[in-house]
XYZ file of C-alpha atoms in Angstrom:
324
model
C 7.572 -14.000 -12.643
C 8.528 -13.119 -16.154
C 11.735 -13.961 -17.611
C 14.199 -11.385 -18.380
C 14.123 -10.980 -22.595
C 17.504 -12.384 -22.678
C 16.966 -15.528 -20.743
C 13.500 -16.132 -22.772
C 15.830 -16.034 -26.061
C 17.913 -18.665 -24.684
C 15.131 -21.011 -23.959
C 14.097 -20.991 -27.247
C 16.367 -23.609 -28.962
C 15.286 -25.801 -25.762
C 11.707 -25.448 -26.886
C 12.251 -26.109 -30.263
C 13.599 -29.526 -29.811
C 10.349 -30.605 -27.279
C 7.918 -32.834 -29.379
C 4.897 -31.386 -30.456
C 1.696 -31.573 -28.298
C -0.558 -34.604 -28.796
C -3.169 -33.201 -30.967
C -6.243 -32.449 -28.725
C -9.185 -35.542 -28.898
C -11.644 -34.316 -31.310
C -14.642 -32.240 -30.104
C -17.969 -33.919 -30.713
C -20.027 -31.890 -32.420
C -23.425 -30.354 -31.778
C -25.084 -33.401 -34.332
C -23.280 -36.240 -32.428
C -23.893 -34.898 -29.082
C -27.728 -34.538 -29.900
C -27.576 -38.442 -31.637
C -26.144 -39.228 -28.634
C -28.621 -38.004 -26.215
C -31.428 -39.393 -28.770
C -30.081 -42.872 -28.184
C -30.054 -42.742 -24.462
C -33.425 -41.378 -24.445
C -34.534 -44.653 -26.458
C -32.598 -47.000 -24.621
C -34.712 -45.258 -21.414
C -37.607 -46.139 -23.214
C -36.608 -50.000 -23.763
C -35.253 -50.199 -20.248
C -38.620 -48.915 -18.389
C -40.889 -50.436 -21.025
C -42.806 -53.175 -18.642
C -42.430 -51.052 -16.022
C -45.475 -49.527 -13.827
C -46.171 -47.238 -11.042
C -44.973 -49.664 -8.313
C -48.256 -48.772 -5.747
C -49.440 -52.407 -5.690
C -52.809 -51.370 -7.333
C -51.640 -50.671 -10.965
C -55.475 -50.624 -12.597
C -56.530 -48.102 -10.447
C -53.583 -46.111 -10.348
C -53.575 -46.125 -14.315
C -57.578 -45.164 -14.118
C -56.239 -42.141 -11.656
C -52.955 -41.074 -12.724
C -53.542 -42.209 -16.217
C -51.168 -44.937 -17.782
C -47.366 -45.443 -16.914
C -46.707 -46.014 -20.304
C -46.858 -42.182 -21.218
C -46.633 -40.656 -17.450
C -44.459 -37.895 -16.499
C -42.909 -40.839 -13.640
C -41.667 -42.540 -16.707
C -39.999 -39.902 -18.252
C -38.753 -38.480 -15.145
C -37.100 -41.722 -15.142
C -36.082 -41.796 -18.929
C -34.482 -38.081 -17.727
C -32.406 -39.150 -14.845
C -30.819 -41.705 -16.827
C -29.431 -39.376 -19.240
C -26.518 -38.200 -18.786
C -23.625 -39.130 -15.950
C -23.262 -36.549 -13.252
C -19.106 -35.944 -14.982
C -20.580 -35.160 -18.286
C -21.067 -31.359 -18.279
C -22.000 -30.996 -21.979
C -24.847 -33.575 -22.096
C -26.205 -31.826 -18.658
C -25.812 -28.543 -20.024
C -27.743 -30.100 -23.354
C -30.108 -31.970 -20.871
C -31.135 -28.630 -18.976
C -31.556 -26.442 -22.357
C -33.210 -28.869 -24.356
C -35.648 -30.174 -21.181
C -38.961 -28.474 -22.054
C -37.921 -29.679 -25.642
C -38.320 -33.392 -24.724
C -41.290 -33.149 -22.085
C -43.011 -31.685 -25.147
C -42.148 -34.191 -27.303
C -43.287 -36.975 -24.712
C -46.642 -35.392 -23.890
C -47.639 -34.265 -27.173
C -45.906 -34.953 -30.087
C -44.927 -38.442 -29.480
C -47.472 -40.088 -31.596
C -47.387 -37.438 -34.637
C -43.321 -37.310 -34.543
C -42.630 -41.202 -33.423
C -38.715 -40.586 -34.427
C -36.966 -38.083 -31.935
C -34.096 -37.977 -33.902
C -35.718 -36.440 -36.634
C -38.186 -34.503 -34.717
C -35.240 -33.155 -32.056
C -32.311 -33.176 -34.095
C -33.377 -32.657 -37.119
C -36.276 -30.540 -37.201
C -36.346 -28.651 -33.520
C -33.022 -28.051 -33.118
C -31.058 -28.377 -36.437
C -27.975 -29.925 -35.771
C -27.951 -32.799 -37.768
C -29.594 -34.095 -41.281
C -31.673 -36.917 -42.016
C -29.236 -39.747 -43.332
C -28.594 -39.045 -47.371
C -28.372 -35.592 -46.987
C -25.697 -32.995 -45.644
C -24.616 -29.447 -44.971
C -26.865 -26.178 -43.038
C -29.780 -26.722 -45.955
C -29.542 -30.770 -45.759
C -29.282 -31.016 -49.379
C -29.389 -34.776 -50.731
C -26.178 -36.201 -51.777
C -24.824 -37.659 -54.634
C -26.780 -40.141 -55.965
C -29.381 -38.973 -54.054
C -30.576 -39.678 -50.776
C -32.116 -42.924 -50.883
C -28.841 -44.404 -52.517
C -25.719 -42.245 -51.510
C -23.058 -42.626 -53.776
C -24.364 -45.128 -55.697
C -24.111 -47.259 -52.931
C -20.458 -47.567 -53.097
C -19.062 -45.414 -50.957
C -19.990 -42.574 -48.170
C -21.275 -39.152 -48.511
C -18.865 -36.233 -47.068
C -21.254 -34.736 -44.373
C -23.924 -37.276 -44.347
C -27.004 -37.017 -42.023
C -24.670 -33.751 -40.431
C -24.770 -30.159 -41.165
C -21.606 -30.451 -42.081
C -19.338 -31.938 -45.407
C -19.815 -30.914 -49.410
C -21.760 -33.851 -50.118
C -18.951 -35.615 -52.524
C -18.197 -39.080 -52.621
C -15.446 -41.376 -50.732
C -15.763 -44.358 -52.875
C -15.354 -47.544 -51.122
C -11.953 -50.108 -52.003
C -12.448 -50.649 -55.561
C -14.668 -47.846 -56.827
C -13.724 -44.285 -58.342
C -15.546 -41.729 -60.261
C -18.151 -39.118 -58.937
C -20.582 -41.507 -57.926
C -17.898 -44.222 -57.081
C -19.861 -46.020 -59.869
C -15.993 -46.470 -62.051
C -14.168 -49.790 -61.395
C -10.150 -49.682 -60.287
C -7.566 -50.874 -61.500
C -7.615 -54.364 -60.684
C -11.403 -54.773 -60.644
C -14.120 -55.177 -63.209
C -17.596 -54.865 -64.046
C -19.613 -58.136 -62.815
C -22.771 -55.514 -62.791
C -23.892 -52.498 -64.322
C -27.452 -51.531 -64.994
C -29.293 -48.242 -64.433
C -29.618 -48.974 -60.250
C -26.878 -50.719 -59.541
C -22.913 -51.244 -60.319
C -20.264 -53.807 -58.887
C -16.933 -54.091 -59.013
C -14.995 -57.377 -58.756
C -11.821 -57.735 -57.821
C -9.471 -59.084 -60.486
C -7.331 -62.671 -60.302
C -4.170 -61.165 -58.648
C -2.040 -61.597 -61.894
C -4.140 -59.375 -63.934
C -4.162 -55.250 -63.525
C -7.269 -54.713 -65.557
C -9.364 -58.036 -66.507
C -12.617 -58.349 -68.039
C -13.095 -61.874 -65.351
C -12.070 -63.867 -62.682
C -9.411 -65.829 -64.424
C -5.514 -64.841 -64.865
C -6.536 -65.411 -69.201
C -9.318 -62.439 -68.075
C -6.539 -60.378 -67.837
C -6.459 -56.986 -70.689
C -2.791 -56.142 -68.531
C -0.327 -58.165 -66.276
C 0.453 -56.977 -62.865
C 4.432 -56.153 -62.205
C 5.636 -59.372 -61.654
C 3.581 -61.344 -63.908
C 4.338 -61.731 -67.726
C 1.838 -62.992 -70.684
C 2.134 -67.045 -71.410
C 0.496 -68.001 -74.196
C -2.626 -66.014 -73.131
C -2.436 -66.439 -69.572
C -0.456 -64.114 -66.543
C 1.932 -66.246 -65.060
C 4.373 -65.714 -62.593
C 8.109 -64.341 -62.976
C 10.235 -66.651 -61.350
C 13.216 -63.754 -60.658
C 15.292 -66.548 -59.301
C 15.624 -68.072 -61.925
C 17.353 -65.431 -63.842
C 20.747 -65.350 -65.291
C 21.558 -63.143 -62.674
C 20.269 -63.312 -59.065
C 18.510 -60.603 -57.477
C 19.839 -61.434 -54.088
C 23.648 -61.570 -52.757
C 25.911 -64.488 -52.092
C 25.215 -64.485 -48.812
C 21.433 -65.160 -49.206
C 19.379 -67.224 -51.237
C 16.112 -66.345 -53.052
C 12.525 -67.410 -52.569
C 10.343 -66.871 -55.145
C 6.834 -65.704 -54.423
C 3.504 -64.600 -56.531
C 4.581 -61.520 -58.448
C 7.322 -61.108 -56.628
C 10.361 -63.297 -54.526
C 12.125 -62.715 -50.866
C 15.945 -62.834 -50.151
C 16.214 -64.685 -47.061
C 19.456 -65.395 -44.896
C 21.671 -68.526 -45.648
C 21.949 -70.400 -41.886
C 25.421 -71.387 -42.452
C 24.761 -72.809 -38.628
C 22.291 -75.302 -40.576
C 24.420 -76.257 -43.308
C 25.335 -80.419 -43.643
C 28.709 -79.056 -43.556
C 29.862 -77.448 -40.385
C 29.947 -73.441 -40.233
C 32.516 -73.717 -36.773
C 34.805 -76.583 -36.526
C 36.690 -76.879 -33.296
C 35.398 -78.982 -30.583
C 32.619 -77.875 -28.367
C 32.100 -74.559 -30.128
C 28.844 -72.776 -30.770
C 27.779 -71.452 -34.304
C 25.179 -68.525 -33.894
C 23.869 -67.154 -37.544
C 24.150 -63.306 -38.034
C 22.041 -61.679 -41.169
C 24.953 -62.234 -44.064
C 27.165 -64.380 -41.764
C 27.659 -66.681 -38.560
C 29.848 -66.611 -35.800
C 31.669 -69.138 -33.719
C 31.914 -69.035 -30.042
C 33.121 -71.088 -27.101
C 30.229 -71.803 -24.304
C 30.815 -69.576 -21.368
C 33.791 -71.596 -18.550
C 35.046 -73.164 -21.692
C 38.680 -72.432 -22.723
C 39.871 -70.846 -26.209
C 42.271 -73.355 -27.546
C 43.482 -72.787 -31.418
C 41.475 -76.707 -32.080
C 39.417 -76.503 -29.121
C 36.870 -74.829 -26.437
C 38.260 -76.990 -23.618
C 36.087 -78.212 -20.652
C 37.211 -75.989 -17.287
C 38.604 -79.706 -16.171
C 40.406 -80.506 -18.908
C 41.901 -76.801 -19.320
C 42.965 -77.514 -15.532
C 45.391 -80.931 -17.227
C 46.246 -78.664 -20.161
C 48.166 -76.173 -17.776
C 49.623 -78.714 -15.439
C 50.937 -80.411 -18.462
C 52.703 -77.251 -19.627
C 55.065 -78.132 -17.095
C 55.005 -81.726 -17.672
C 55.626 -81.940 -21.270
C 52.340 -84.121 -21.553
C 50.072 -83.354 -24.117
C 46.383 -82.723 -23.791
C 45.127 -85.805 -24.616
C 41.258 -86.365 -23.913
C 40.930 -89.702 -22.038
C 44.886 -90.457 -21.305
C 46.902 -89.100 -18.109
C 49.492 -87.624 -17.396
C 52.075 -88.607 -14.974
């Protein structure tokens, strides 16, 4: 039934203020699905490898039928083990890329002994061969043997996807994530090769290891007689924290932490029996539940029993003494 124009209109604040959809779980694509088939083919291979024909007379059946080890059983084996019978894209892949793989098995195996690169690479041209990216599997910076120097990952590598550019691992920058960060330095450079160290934590360049390495201080850090040393901001004329809280310093930095009056030598709640409970900037003070709010006291129920009779009595609630 459609809605009337009117009443759609009207549902459309409603609508606005539902959360967005969960963003849908990323499609594999047509390179992972094919790397994924590739590794359950090889796992088939592991898992039937001392395997045999099973007829009790395994010479002459391998005279006959020729040997298990390359056999049509085998890989009619290798085949059923494929996919699951709820994955419809790896059967669908399975059934279009069949003759592909009996091919392969029965005739290729030996001059193409990787069926990634031989399937997925070559045959079908969905992925790359690892160092290399994009539809023309171009090598990528750096080169293929050494991606990005080493130092980071290739956009697109070993798919036919990605531009090829660097993603420099923590501590690298620069086209070919060969650059050190702020905060690390050179400990190696040379015409293969460059590593970056990570500075002492005082220093935000540094030529070394050491906080006297250091060519700048880190914020909360100052220069002592050639040395990065800690700021102690606690110590300064004026506190960074308020009166309610005292300060922790900390390496390059400091905390404000609650005071637990509750804690203190000196007692936060002072009538008998009461409960202190700290509170972030303060405390209060309460009686324990059946106790009685006196103006000195929380009073036991049994002694807030003599308390009331002696209202009438003109005794005063004395703990230990009676009344009579």
């Amino acid at each position: 039934m459609r809605l009337p124009r009117r009443a759609a209109l009207g549902l459309l604040p409603l609508l606005l203020l539902l959360p967005p959809a969960p963003e849908a779980a990323k499609k594999p694509t047509p390179c992972h699905r094919c790397r994924g088939l590739v590794d359950k083919f090889n796992q088939g291979m592991v898992d039937t490898a001392k395997k045999n024909f099973g007829g009790g007379n395994t010479a002459w059946e391998e005279k006959t039928l020729s040997k298990y080890e390359s056999s049509e059983i085998r890989l009619l084996e290798i085949l059923e083990g494929l996919c699951d019978s709820s994955d419809f894209e790896c059967n669908q892949m399975l059934e279009a890329q069949e003759e592909h793989l009996e091919a392969w098995w029965l005739q290729l195996k030996s001059e193409y002994p990787d069926l990634f690169e031989w399937f997925c690479v070559k045959t079908l041209k969905v992925c790359c061969s690892p160092g290399t990216y994009g539809p023309d599997c171009l090598a990528c910076q750096g080169g293929s043997q050494r991606p990005c120097s080493g130092n980071g990952h290739c956009s697109g590598d070993g798919s036919r996807q990605g531009d090829g550019s660097c993603r420099c691992h923590v501590g690298y920058q620069g086209p070919l994530c060969t650059d050190c960060m702020d905060g690390y330095f050179s400990s190696l450079r040379n015409e293969t090769h460059s590593i970056c160290t990570a500075c002492d934590e005082s220093c935000k360049t540094c030529s070394g290891l050491t906080n006297r390495d250091c060519g700048e201080c880190e914020v909360g850090w100052v220069l002592d007689e050639g040395a990065c040393v800690d700021v102690d901001e606690c110590a300064a004329e004026t506190p960074p924290c308020s009166a309610a809280q005292f300060c922790k310093n900390a390496n390059g930095s400091y905390t404000c932490e609650d005071v637990d009056e509750c804690s203190l030598a000196e007692k936060a709640c002072v009538r008998k029996n009461e409960n202190c409970y700290n509170t972030p900037g303060s405390y209060v003070c309460v009686c324990p539940d059946g106790f009685e709010e006196t103006e000195d006291a929380c009073v036991p129920p049994a002694e807030a029993g003599e308390w009331h009779g002696s209202l009438h009595t003109g005794c005063p609630p004395l703990h230990g003494g009676a009344c009579t």
